[in-house]
Coordinates of C-alpha atoms in Angstrom, one line a residue:
X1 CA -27.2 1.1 -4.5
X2 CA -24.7 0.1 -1.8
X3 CA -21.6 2.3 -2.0
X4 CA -18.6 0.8 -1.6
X5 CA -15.2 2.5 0.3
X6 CA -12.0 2.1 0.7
X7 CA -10.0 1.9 4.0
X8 CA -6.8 4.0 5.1
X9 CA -5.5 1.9 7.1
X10 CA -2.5 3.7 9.3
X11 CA -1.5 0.5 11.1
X12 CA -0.1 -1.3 8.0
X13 CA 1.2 2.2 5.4
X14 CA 3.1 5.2 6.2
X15 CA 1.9 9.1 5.8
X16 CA 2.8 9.1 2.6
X17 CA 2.0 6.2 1.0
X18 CA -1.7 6.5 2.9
X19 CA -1.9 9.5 0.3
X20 CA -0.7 7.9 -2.9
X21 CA -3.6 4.9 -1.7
X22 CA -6.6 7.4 -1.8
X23 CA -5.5 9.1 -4.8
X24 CA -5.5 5.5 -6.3
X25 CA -9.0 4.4 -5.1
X26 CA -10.0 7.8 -5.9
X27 CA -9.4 7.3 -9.5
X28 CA -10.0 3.8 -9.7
X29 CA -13.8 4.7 -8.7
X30 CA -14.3 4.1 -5.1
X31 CA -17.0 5.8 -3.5
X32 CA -16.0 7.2 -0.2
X33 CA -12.7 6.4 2.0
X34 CA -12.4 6.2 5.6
X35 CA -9.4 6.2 8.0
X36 CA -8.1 4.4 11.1
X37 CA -7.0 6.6 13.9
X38 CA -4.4 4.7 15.9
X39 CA -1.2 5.2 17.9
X40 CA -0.3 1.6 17.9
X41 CA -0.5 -0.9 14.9
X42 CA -2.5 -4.5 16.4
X43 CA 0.2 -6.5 15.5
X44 CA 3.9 -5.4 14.9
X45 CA 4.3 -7.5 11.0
X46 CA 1.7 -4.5 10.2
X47 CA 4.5 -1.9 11.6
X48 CA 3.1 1.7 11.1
X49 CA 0.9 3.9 13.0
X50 CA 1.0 7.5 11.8
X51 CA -0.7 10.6 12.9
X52 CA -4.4 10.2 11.1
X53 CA -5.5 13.9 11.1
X54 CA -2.1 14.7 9.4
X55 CA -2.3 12.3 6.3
X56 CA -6.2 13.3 6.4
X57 CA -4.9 16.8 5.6
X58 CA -2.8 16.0 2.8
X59 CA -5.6 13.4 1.4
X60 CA -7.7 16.4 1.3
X61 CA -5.7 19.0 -0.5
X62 CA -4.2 15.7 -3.2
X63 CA -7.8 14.7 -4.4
X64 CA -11.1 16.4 -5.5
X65 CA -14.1 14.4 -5.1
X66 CA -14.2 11.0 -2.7
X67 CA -15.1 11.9 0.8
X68 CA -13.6 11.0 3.8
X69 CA -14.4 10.0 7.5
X70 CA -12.7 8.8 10.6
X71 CA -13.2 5.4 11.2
X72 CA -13.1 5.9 14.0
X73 CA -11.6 8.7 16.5
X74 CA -12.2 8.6 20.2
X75 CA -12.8 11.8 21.5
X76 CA -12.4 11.1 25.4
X77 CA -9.0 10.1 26.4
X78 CA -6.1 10.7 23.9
X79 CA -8.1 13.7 22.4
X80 CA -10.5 16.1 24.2
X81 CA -13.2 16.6 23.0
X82 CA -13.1 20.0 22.0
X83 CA -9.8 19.2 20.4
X84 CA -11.6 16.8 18.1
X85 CA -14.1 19.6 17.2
X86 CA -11.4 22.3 16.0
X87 CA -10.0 19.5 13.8
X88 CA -12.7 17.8 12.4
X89 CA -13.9 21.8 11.7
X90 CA -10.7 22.3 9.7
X91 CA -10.8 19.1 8.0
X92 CA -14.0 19.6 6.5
X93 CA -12.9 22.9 5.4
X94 CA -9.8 21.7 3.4
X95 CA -12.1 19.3 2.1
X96 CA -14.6 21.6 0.7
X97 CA -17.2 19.1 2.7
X98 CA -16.4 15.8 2.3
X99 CA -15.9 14.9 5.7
X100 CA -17.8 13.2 8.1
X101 CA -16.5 12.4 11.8
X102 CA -16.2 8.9 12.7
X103 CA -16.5 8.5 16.3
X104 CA -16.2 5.7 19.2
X105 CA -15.7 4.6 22.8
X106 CA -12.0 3.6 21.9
X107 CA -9.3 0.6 22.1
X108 CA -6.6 0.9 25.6
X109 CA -4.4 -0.2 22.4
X110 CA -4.6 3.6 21.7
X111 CA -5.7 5.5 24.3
X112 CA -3.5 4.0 27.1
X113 CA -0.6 6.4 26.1
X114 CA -2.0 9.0 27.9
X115 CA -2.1 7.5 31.4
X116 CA -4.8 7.3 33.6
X117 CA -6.1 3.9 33.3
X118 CA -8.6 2.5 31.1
X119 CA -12.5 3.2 32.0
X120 CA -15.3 0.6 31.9
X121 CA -17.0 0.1 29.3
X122 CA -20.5 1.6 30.8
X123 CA -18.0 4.9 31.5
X124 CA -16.9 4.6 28.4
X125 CA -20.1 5.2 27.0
X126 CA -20.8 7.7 29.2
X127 CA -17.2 9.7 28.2
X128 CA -18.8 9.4 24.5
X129 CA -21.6 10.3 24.8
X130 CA -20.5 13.8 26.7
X131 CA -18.4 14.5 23.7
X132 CA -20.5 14.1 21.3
X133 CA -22.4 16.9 23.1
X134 CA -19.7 19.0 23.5
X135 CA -18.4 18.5 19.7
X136 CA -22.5 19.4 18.9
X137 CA -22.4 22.6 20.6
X138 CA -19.1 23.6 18.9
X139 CA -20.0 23.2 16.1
X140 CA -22.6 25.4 16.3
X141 CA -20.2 28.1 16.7
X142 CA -20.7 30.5 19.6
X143 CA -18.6 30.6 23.1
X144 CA -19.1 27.0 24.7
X145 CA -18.4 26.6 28.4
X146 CA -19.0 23.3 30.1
X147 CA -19.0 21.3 33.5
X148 CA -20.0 18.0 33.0
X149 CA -18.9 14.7 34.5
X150 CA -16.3 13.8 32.4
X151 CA -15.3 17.1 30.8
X152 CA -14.8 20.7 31.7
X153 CA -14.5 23.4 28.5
X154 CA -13.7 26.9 29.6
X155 CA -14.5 29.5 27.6
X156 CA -14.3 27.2 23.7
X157 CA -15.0 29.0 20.3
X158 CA -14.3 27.6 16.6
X159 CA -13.0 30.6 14.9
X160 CA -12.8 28.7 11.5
X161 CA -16.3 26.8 10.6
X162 CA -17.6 25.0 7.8
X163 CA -21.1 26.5 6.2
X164 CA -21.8 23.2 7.0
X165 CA -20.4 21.0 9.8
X166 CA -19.4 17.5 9.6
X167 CA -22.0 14.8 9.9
X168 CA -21.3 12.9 13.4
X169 CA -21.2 9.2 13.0
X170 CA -21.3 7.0 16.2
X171 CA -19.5 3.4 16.3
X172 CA -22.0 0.5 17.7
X173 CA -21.5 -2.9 19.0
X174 CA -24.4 -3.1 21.5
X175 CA -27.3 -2.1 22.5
X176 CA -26.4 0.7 24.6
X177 CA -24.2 2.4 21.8
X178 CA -26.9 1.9 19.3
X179 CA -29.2 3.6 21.5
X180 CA -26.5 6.1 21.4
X181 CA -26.0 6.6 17.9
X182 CA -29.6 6.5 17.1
X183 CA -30.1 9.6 19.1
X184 CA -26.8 11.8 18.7
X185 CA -25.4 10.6 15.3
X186 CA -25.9 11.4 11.7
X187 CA -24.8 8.1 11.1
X188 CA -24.1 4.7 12.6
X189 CA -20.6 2.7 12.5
X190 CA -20.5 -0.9 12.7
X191 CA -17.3 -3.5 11.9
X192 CA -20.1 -7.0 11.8
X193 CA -22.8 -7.6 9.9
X194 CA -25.4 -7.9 12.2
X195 CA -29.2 -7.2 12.0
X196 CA -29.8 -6.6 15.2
X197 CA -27.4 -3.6 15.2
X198 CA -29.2 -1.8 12.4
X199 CA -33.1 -3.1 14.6
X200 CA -31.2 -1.1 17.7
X201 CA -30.2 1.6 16.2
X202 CA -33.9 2.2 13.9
X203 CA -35.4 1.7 17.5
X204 CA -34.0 4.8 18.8
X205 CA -34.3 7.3 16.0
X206 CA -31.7 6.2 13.4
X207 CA -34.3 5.2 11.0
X208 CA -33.6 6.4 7.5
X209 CA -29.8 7.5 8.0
X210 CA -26.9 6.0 6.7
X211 CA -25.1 2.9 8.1
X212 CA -21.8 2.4 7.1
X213 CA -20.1 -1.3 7.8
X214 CA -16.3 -2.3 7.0
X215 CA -14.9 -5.6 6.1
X216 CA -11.2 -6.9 5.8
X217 CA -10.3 -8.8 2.6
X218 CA -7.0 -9.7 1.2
X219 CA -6.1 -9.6 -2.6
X220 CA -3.8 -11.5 -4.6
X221 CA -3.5 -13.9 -7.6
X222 CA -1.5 -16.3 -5.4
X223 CA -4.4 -17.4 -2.7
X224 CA -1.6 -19.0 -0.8
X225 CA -0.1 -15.9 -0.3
X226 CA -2.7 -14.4 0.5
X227 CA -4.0 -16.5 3.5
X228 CA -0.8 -16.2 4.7
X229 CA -0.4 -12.7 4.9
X230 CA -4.2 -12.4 6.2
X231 CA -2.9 -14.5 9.1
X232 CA 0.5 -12.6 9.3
X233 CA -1.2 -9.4 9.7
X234 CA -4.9 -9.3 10.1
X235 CA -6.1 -12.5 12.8
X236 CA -6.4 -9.9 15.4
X237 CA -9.7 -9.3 14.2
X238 CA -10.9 -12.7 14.9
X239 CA -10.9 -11.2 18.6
X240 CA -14.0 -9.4 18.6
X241 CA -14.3 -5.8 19.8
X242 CA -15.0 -6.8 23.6
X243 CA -11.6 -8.4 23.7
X244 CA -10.0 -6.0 21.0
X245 CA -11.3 -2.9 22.9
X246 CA -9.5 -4.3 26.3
X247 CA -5.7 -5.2 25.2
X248 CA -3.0 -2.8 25.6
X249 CA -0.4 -3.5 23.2
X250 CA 0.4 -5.4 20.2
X251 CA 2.1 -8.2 22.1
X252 CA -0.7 -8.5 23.8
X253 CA -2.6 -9.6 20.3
X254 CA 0.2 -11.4 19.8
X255 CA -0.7 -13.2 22.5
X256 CA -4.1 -13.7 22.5
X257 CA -4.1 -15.0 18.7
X258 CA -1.5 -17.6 19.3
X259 CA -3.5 -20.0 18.6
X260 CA -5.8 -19.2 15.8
X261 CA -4.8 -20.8 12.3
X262 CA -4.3 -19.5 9.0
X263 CA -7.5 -22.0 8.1
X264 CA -9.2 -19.5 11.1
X265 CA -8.2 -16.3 9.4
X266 CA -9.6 -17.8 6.2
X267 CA -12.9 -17.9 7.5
X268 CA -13.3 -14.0 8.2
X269 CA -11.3 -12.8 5.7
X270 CA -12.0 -13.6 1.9
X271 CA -8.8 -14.4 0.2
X272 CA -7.1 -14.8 -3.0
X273 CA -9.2 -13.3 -6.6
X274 CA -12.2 -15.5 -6.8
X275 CA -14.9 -12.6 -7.2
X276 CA -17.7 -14.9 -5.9
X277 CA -15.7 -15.2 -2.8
X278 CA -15.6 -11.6 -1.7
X279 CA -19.3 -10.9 -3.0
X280 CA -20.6 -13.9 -0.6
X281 CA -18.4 -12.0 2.3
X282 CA -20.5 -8.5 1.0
X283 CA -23.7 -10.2 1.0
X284 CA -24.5 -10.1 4.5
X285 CA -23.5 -6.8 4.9
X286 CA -26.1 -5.4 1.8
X287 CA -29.0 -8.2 3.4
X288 CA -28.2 -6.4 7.2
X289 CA -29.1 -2.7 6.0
X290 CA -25.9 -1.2 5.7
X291 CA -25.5 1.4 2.8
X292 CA -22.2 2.0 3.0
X293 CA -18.8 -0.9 2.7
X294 CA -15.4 0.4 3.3
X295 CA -13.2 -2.8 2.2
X296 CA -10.3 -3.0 4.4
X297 CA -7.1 -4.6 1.7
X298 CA -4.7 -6.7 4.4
X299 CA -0.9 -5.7 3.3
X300 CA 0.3 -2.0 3.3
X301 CA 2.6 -2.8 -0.1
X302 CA -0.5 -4.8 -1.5
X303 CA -3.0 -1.7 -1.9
X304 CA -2.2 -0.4 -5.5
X305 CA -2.7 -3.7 -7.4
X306 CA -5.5 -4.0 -5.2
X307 CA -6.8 -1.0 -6.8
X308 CA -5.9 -1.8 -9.9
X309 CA -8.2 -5.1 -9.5
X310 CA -11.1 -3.6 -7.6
X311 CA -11.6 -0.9 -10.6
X312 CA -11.8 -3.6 -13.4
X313 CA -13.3 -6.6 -12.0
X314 CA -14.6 -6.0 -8.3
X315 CA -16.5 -2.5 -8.1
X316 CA -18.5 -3.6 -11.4
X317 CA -19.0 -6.8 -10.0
X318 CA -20.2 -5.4 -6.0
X319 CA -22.5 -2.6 -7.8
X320 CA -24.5 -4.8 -9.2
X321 CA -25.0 -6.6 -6.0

């Protein structure tokens, strides 16, 4: 059975009210949760961007059983690597293991803060890939000292460690990084349903471990509404992670999705409370392989009747899918 998630999304809720959303979906029977890791919302109408690792922490100790993941962190530029490992270490222990860490190449939208430019893509990869290494070996507990292209650590050690440590999951959207994640990740991380991401990532030893896909949708009795706010906040997504991955700013997605039409946003996003609606936007994702859906709800004040409909007619309805 394909588990379904739900998504903290930082860009469009406050710390707080991130926390009062899990609880929610926890008791309303979602399966898992993940977690955006931003420092910029894409647009400013979704107007938030709070620390991740913080409202992870307080997610952890205000629930009991739905795990959580990153969704994803970039461990190259804003973080370093070794950073990431201490946390994702102490995350899993306030958790009592029910974290796994999300990771990927990174958006400038994010990681620009810091200075230093924005790296190819091909370098980006190659930054990843290094930390993923690095976070490997920390985890393993032990001094870590390391001199690698990208990354020096001097002397590293994780004085607190899980019994068991977080499983790594890798974000794909090529072939490269599905080469990648097939060999370095517990996991692979994908926002589209495509086939040929899953055929990549089998290819080069992910065969048999977990694929976990995401997809926006936007609830409300009022369809109208609805589009309209999945326009309003969510048509940056109808960029597509090569340009997504490049902008620097949210008036920079303002600009580039000047043009695209509520009637465009319509087409990715299921909207309104037709059930056969969001199970045909599912659908690809079960047929593609994933095991794992983590449904993004457009609108930060929208999540808990959401919730409310997901547990009564949308869960039941998507597990027997």
């Amino acid at each position: 059975m394909v588990q379904i998630g739900y998504t903290m999304m930082t860009e469009q809720a406050g710390p707080r009210d991130l926390v009062e959303h899990v609880v929610e979906a926890e008791r309303a029977g979602f399966d898992f949760s993940v977690t955006s890791d931003h420092y910029f919302p894409w647009l400013e109408s979704q107007g938030h961007a709070p620390y991740a690792w913080s409202v992870l922490g307080a997610a952890a100790q205000a629930t009991a059983r739905i795990p959580f993941m990153t969704y994803v962190t970039c461990p190259t530029t804003r973080y370093h690597p070794a950073v990431v490992a201490q946390k994702a270490a102490t995350l899993q222990l306030l958790s009592e293991g029910r974290f796994r860490l999300g990771l990927g190449s990174g958006e400038n939208l994010n990681e620009h803060v810091v200075g230093g430019g924005w790296p190819s893509p091909q370098i980006r990869l190659e930054m990843l890939e290094e930390a993923v290494e690095i976070i490997r070996e920390l985890f393993g507990g032990g001094d870590v000292h390391h001199r690698g292209t990208h990354f020096e650590v001097a002397n590293a050690r994780l004085w607190d460690l899980p019994d068991e440590p977080p499983p790594i999951g890798v974000a794909v959207s090529g072939k490269r990084s599905c080469s990648l994640a097939g060999r370095l990740a517990d996991l692979v991380i994908a926002t589209e349903p495509e086939p040929e991401l899953i055929e990549a990532f089998d290819r080069s030893g992910g065969r048999g471990k977990p694929r976990v896909g995401q997809l926006p949708v936007c609830y409300d009795p009022d369809r109208e509404a609805a589009v309209a706010r999945a326009h309003e906040q969510f048509r940056w997504a109808l960029g597509g992670w090569p340009v997504n991955a490049e902008l620097p700013g949210p008036s920079g997605f303002e600009g580039a999705t000047r043009y695209v039409t509520p009637e465009d946003t319509v087409g990715a996003i299921p909207c309104g409370d037709d059930i056969d609606t969001f199970m045909e936007a599912v659908r690809p994702y079960v047929e593609a392989g994933f095991t794992e859906i983590a449904l993004v709800q457009v609108g930060g004040d929208q999540q808990l009747p959401f919730i409310a409909w997901a547990e009564k007619t949308l869960l039941p309805a998507l597990r027997e899918l």
